[in-house]
PDB file of C-alpha atoms in Angstrom:
ATOM      1  CA  MET A  50       1.207   7.986 -15.545  1.00  0.00           C
ATOM      2  CA  THR A  51      -0.236   6.782 -12.277  1.00  0.00           C
ATOM      3  CA  VAL A  52      -3.570   5.063 -12.051  1.00  0.00           C
ATOM      4  CA  HIS A  53      -4.777   7.547  -9.753  1.00  0.00           C
ATOM      5  CA  THR A  54      -4.396  10.193 -12.577  1.00  0.00           C
ATOM      6  CA  ALA A  55      -5.826   7.735 -15.338  1.00  0.00           C
ATOM      7  CA  LYS A  56      -9.122   7.982 -13.699  1.00  0.00           C
ATOM      8  CA  GLY A  57     -11.628   9.331 -15.997  1.00  0.00           C
ATOM      9  CA  LEU A  58      -9.396   8.799 -18.936  1.00  0.00           C
ATOM     10  CA  GLU A  59      -9.378   5.955 -21.683  1.00  0.00           C
ATOM     11  CA  PHE A  60      -6.820   4.617 -23.919  1.00  0.00           C
ATOM     12  CA  PRO A  61      -6.748   2.303 -27.000  1.00  0.00           C
ATOM     13  CA  TYR A  62      -4.092   0.243 -25.102  1.00  0.00           C
ATOM     14  CA  VAL A  63      -2.826  -0.253 -21.233  1.00  0.00           C
ATOM     15  CA  PHE A  64       0.036  -1.984 -20.034  1.00  0.00           C
ATOM     16  CA  LEU A  65      -0.159  -2.509 -16.614  1.00  0.00           C
ATOM     17  CA  CYS A  66       3.218  -3.843 -15.459  1.00  0.00           C
ATOM     18  CA  GLY A  67       4.218  -4.971 -11.855  1.00  0.00           C
ATOM     19  CA  LEU A  68       1.155  -7.221 -11.103  1.00  0.00           C
ATOM     20  CA  GLU A  69       2.795  -8.780  -7.888  1.00  0.00           C
ATOM     21  CA  GLU A  70       1.899  -9.157  -4.303  1.00  0.00           C
ATOM     22  CA  GLY A  71       3.774  -6.212  -2.878  1.00  0.00           C
ATOM     23  CA  VAL A  72       3.764  -4.214  -5.419  1.00  0.00           C
ATOM     24  CA  PHE A  73       0.124  -4.136  -6.723  1.00  0.00           C
ATOM     25  CA  PRO A  74      -1.222  -4.260  -4.062  1.00  0.00           C
ATOM     26  CA  SER A  75       1.175  -2.532  -2.301  1.00  0.00           C
ATOM     27  CA  LYS A  76       3.257  -4.651   0.751  1.00  0.00           C
ATOM     28  CA  LYS A  77       2.149  -1.413   2.614  1.00  0.00           C
ATOM     29  CA  THR A  78      -1.689  -2.216   2.421  1.00  0.00           C
ATOM     30  CA  ALA A  79      -2.278  -3.483   6.091  1.00  0.00           C
ATOM     31  CA  THR A  80      -5.843  -3.674   6.372  1.00  0.00           C
ATOM     32  CA  LEU A  81      -9.088  -5.043   4.607  1.00  0.00           C
ATOM     33  CA  GLU A  82     -10.089  -1.307   4.046  1.00  0.00           C
ATOM     34  CA  GLY A  83      -6.700  -0.687   2.250  1.00  0.00           C
ATOM     35  CA  MET A  84      -7.088  -3.726   0.395  1.00  0.00           C
ATOM     36  CA  GLU A  85     -10.453  -2.793  -1.074  1.00  0.00           C
ATOM     37  CA  GLU A  86      -9.182   0.799  -2.275  1.00  0.00           C
ATOM     38  CA  GLU A  87      -6.183  -1.232  -3.876  1.00  0.00           C
ATOM     39  CA  ARG A  88      -8.729  -3.306  -5.751  1.00  0.00           C
ATOM     40  CA  ARG A  89     -10.594  -0.020  -6.718  1.00  0.00           C
ATOM     41  CA  LEU A  90      -7.719   1.296  -8.153  1.00  0.00           C
ATOM     42  CA  ALA A  91      -7.157  -2.068 -10.002  1.00  0.00           C
ATOM     43  CA  PHE A  92     -10.677  -1.794 -11.371  1.00  0.00           C
ATOM     44  CA  VAL A  93      -9.915   1.340 -12.669  1.00  0.00           C
ATOM     45  CA  ALA A  94      -6.624   0.389 -14.133  1.00  0.00           C
ATOM     46  CA  PHE A  95      -8.180  -2.357 -15.686  1.00  0.00           C
ATOM     47  CA  THR A  96     -11.229  -0.151 -17.117  1.00  0.00           C
ATOM     48  CA  ARG A  97      -8.760   2.147 -18.995  1.00  0.00           C
ATOM     49  CA  ALA A  98      -8.291   0.262 -21.981  1.00  0.00           C
ATOM     50  CA  GLU A  99     -10.774   0.509 -25.225  1.00  0.00           C
ATOM     51  CA  LYS A 100      -8.885  -2.259 -27.532  1.00  0.00           C
ATOM     52  CA  ALA A 101      -6.682  -4.202 -25.322  1.00  0.00           C
ATOM     53  CA  LEU A 102      -5.313  -4.879 -21.574  1.00  0.00           C
ATOM     54  CA  TYR A 103      -1.913  -6.199 -21.071  1.00  0.00           C
ATOM     55  CA  LEU A 104      -1.310  -7.541 -17.299  1.00  0.00           C
ATOM     56  CA  THR A 105       2.376  -8.554 -16.650  1.00  0.00           C
ATOM     57  CA  ASP A 106       3.865  -9.789 -13.364  1.00  0.00           C
ATOM     58  CA  ALA A 107       7.718 -10.968 -12.972  1.00  0.00           C
ATOM     59  CA  GLU A 108       8.718 -14.388 -11.521  1.00  0.00           C
ATOM     60  CA  GLY A 109      11.583 -15.120  -9.259  1.00  0.00           C
ATOM     61  CA  ARG A 110      12.899 -13.173  -6.416  1.00  0.00           C
ATOM     62  CA  ASN A 111      12.706  -9.729  -4.683  1.00  0.00           C
ATOM     63  CA  LEU A 112      15.820  -8.167  -3.539  1.00  0.00           C
ATOM     64  CA  ASP A 113      15.577  -9.524   0.060  1.00  0.00           C
ATOM     65  CA  GLY A 114      15.338 -12.906  -1.175  1.00  0.00           C
ATOM     66  CA  SER A 115      11.579 -13.533  -0.693  1.00  0.00           C
ATOM     67  CA  TYR A 116       9.713 -15.214  -3.948  1.00  0.00           C
ATOM     68  CA  ARG A 117       7.366 -13.122  -6.389  1.00  0.00           C
ATOM     69  CA  TYR A 118       3.787 -14.188  -6.446  1.00  0.00           C
ATOM     70  CA  PRO A 119       1.139 -12.823  -8.990  1.00  0.00           C
ATOM     71  CA  SER A 120      -1.183 -10.162  -7.753  1.00  0.00           C
ATOM     72  CA  ARG A 121      -4.356 -11.480  -6.498  1.00  0.00           C
ATOM     73  CA  PHE A 122      -5.843  -9.291  -8.864  1.00  0.00           C
ATOM     74  CA  ILE A 123      -4.868 -11.137 -11.986  1.00  0.00           C
ATOM     75  CA  PHE A 124      -6.648 -14.069 -10.150  1.00  0.00           C
ATOM     76  CA  ASN A 125      -9.665 -12.315  -9.705  1.00  0.00           C
ATOM     77  CA  VAL A 126      -9.840 -12.052 -13.747  1.00  0.00           C
ATOM     78  CA  ASP A 127     -12.158 -14.867 -15.148  1.00  0.00           C
ATOM     79  CA  LYS A 128      -9.838 -17.208 -16.947  1.00  0.00           C
ATOM     80  CA  ALA A 129     -11.943 -17.155 -20.100  1.00  0.00           C
ATOM     81  CA  LEU A 130     -10.711 -13.416 -20.611  1.00  0.00           C
ATOM     82  CA  LEU A 131      -7.141 -14.095 -20.232  1.00  0.00           C
ATOM     83  CA  ALA A 132      -4.519 -14.825 -23.046  1.00  0.00           C
ATOM     84  CA  TYR A 133      -1.461 -16.136 -21.383  1.00  0.00           C
ATOM     85  CA  THR A 134       2.109 -15.798 -23.105  1.00  0.00           C
ATOM     86  CA  GLU A 135       2.944 -18.598 -20.822  1.00  0.00           C
ATOM     87  CA  GLU A 136       0.413 -20.967 -18.514  1.00  0.00           C
ATOM     88  CA  LEU A 137       1.158 -20.202 -14.814  1.00  0.00           C
ATOM     89  CA  ASN A 138       2.573 -23.290 -13.432  1.00  0.00           C
ATOM     90  CA  GLU A 139       0.090 -25.202 -11.138  1.00  0.00           C
ATOM     91  CA  SER A 140       2.374 -24.990  -7.919  1.00  0.00           C
ATOM     92  CA  LEU A 141       2.942 -21.133  -8.344  1.00  0.00           C
ATOM     93  CA  ILE A 142      -1.065 -20.688  -8.515  1.00  0.00           C
ATOM     94  CA  ASN A 143      -1.208 -22.905  -5.364  1.00  0.00           C
ATOM     95  CA  GLU A 144       1.573 -21.025  -3.608  1.00  0.00           C
ATOM     96  CA  SER A 145       0.073 -17.909  -4.648  1.00  0.00           C
ATOM     97  CA  ASN A 146      -3.441 -18.630  -3.130  1.00  0.00           C
ATOM     98  CA  TRP A 147      -1.694 -19.836   0.165  1.00  0.00           C
ATOM     99  CA  GLN A 148       0.275 -16.748   0.558  1.00  0.00           C
ATOM    100  CA  ILE A 149      -2.436 -14.374  -0.377  1.00  0.00           C
ATOM    101  CA  GLY A 150      -4.912 -16.586   1.961  1.00  0.00           C
ATOM    102  CA  ASN A 151      -2.186 -15.429   5.004  1.00  0.00           C
ATOM    103  CA  SER A 152      -1.810 -11.848   3.947  1.00  0.00           C
ATOM    104  CA  GLU A 153      -5.924 -11.757   4.096  1.00  0.00           C
ATOM    105  CA  LYS A 154      -5.765 -13.426   7.545  1.00  0.00           C
ATOM    106  CA  LEU A 155      -3.478 -10.948   8.509  1.00  0.00           C
ATOM    107  CA  MET A 156      -5.256  -7.949   7.077  1.00  0.00           C
ATOM    108  CA  GLU A 157      -8.207  -9.240   9.378  1.00  0.00           C
ATOM    109  CA  VAL A 158      -6.439  -9.276  12.327  1.00  0.00           C
ATOM    110  CA  MET A 159      -5.181  -5.677  11.448  1.00  0.00           C
ATOM    111  CA  SER A 160      -8.534  -4.637  11.142  1.00  0.00           C
ATOM    112  CA  SER A 161      -9.971  -5.582  14.010  1.00  0.00           C
ATOM    113  CA  GLU A 162      -9.876  -4.318  17.573  1.00  0.00           C
ATOM    114  CA  LEU A 163      -6.715  -5.859  19.018  1.00  0.00           C
ATOM    115  CA  PRO A 164      -7.076  -7.477  22.552  1.00  0.00           C
ATOM    116  CA  PHE A 165      -3.869  -5.558  24.165  1.00  0.00           C
ATOM    117  CA  GLY A 166      -2.899  -1.950  23.600  1.00  0.00           C
ATOM    118  CA  PRO A 167      -0.068   0.220  25.156  1.00  0.00           C
ATOM    119  CA  GLY A 168      -0.083  -0.280  28.958  1.00  0.00           C
ATOM    120  CA  ASP A 169      -1.286  -3.645  29.170  1.00  0.00           C
ATOM    121  CA  ARG A 170       0.699  -6.299  31.049  1.00  0.00           C
ATOM    122  CA  ILE A 171       0.813  -9.769  29.234  1.00  0.00           C
ATOM    123  CA  VAL A 172       2.775 -12.962  29.617  1.00  0.00           C
ATOM    124  CA  HIS A 173       4.251 -14.839  26.708  1.00  0.00           C
ATOM    125  CA  SER A 174       5.123 -18.506  27.321  1.00  0.00           C
ATOM    126  CA  ILE A 175       8.725 -17.943  26.093  1.00  0.00           C
ATOM    127  CA  MET A 176       9.684 -13.961  26.854  1.00  0.00           C
ATOM    128  CA  GLY A 177       7.654 -14.334  30.289  1.00  0.00           C
ATOM    129  CA  SER A 178       5.741 -11.007  31.590  1.00  0.00           C
ATOM    130  CA  GLY A 179       5.915  -7.722  30.013  1.00  0.00           C
ATOM    131  CA  GLU A 180       4.177  -4.362  29.218  1.00  0.00           C
ATOM    132  CA  VAL A 181       2.688  -3.687  25.659  1.00  0.00           C
ATOM    133  CA  ILE A 182       4.267   0.005  24.908  1.00  0.00           C
ATOM    134  CA  GLY A 183       3.231   0.183  21.503  1.00  0.00           C
ATOM    135  CA  ILE A 184       1.794  -1.354  18.191  1.00  0.00           C
ATOM    136  CA  ASP A 185       3.629  -1.299  14.823  1.00  0.00           C
ATOM    137  CA  ARG A 186       0.621  -2.108  12.218  1.00  0.00           C
ATOM    138  CA  ASP A 187       3.180  -1.832   9.606  1.00  0.00           C
ATOM    139  CA  LYS A 188       5.035  -4.918  10.727  1.00  0.00           C
ATOM    140  CA  ALA A 189       1.989  -6.386  12.376  1.00  0.00           C
ATOM    141  CA  ALA A 190       3.343  -6.478  15.815  1.00  0.00           C
ATOM    142  CA  TYR A 191       2.940  -5.564  19.440  1.00  0.00           C
ATOM    143  CA  ILE A 192       6.077  -3.685  20.931  1.00  0.00           C
ATOM    144  CA  ILE A 193       6.829  -5.023  24.204  1.00  0.00           C
ATOM    145  CA  LYS A 194       9.078  -4.457  26.803  1.00  0.00           C
ATOM    146  CA  PHE A 195       9.789  -7.777  28.884  1.00  0.00           C
ATOM    147  CA  ASP A 196      10.551  -7.815  32.304  1.00  0.00           C
ATOM    148  CA  ASP A 197      13.731  -9.940  32.019  1.00  0.00           C
ATOM    149  CA  LEU A 198      15.029  -8.290  28.973  1.00  0.00           C
ATOM    150  CA  GLY A 199      16.771  -4.786  28.389  1.00  0.00           C
ATOM    151  CA  THR A 200      14.921  -4.022  25.074  1.00  0.00           C
ATOM    152  CA  ALA A 201      11.618  -3.778  23.907  1.00  0.00           C
ATOM    153  CA  ARG A 202      10.805  -6.521  21.156  1.00  0.00           C
ATOM    154  CA  ASN A 203       8.475  -6.673  18.664  1.00  0.00           C
ATOM    155  CA  ILE A 204       5.958  -9.663  18.791  1.00  0.00           C
ATOM    156  CA  SER A 205       3.864 -10.852  16.138  1.00  0.00           C
ATOM    157  CA  LEU A 206       0.259  -9.803  16.554  1.00  0.00           C
ATOM    158  CA  ARG A 207      -0.893 -13.440  16.162  1.00  0.00           C
ATOM    159  CA  ALA A 208       1.674 -14.517  18.875  1.00  0.00           C
ATOM    160  CA  LYS A 209       0.079 -16.462  21.805  1.00  0.00           C
ATOM    161  CA  ILE A 210       0.258 -13.874  24.570  1.00  0.00           C
ATOM    162  CA  GLU A 211      -2.595 -13.679  27.259  1.00  0.00           C
ATOM    163  CA  ALA A 212      -3.245 -10.949  29.920  1.00  0.00           C
ATOM    164  CA  GLU A 213      -0.984 -11.016  33.312  1.00  0.00           C
ATOM    165  CA  PRO A 214      -3.609 -12.479  36.017  1.00  0.00           C
ATOM    166  CA  GLY A 215      -4.939  -9.946  38.044  1.00  0.00           C
ATOM    167  CA  ARG A 216      -3.671  -6.877  35.547  1.00  0.00           C
ATOM    168  CA  SER A 217      -4.382  -5.635  32.627  1.00  0.00           C
TER     169      SER A 217
END
């Protein structure tokens, strides 16, 4: 059963598996508004339990080799309400908080008005002059066709690029 279909229902015991960053909340969540929707879904899931709620996360690495981190939603629960089968390692908590902080900064960028759009001429300190031909919000990147390169490149929305002097 999905969290969406559980709305309005209650169960004696609820097991919520996959509470890792990138799973719940989904790695496809790219904006602050999207994260608020994920947070509301987590609230729905957490409040379906009448007697007990079990939250699980998996440690280790993902298939792409990246580390798994506990979901921000676990950290939002008052610690006094949680009973751990094994206490979280302090370094894991610190790394998770760092990753979550970076994710939130990126979502702020994705939720805000971007300084450049398709058709704008820009200058990158290494790649040189080029034209923004698109924005890939899933990858948090501008798609830029640089004058001296044959193919367009994805450049992070956080990269230091400037408007080409005298053009936009």
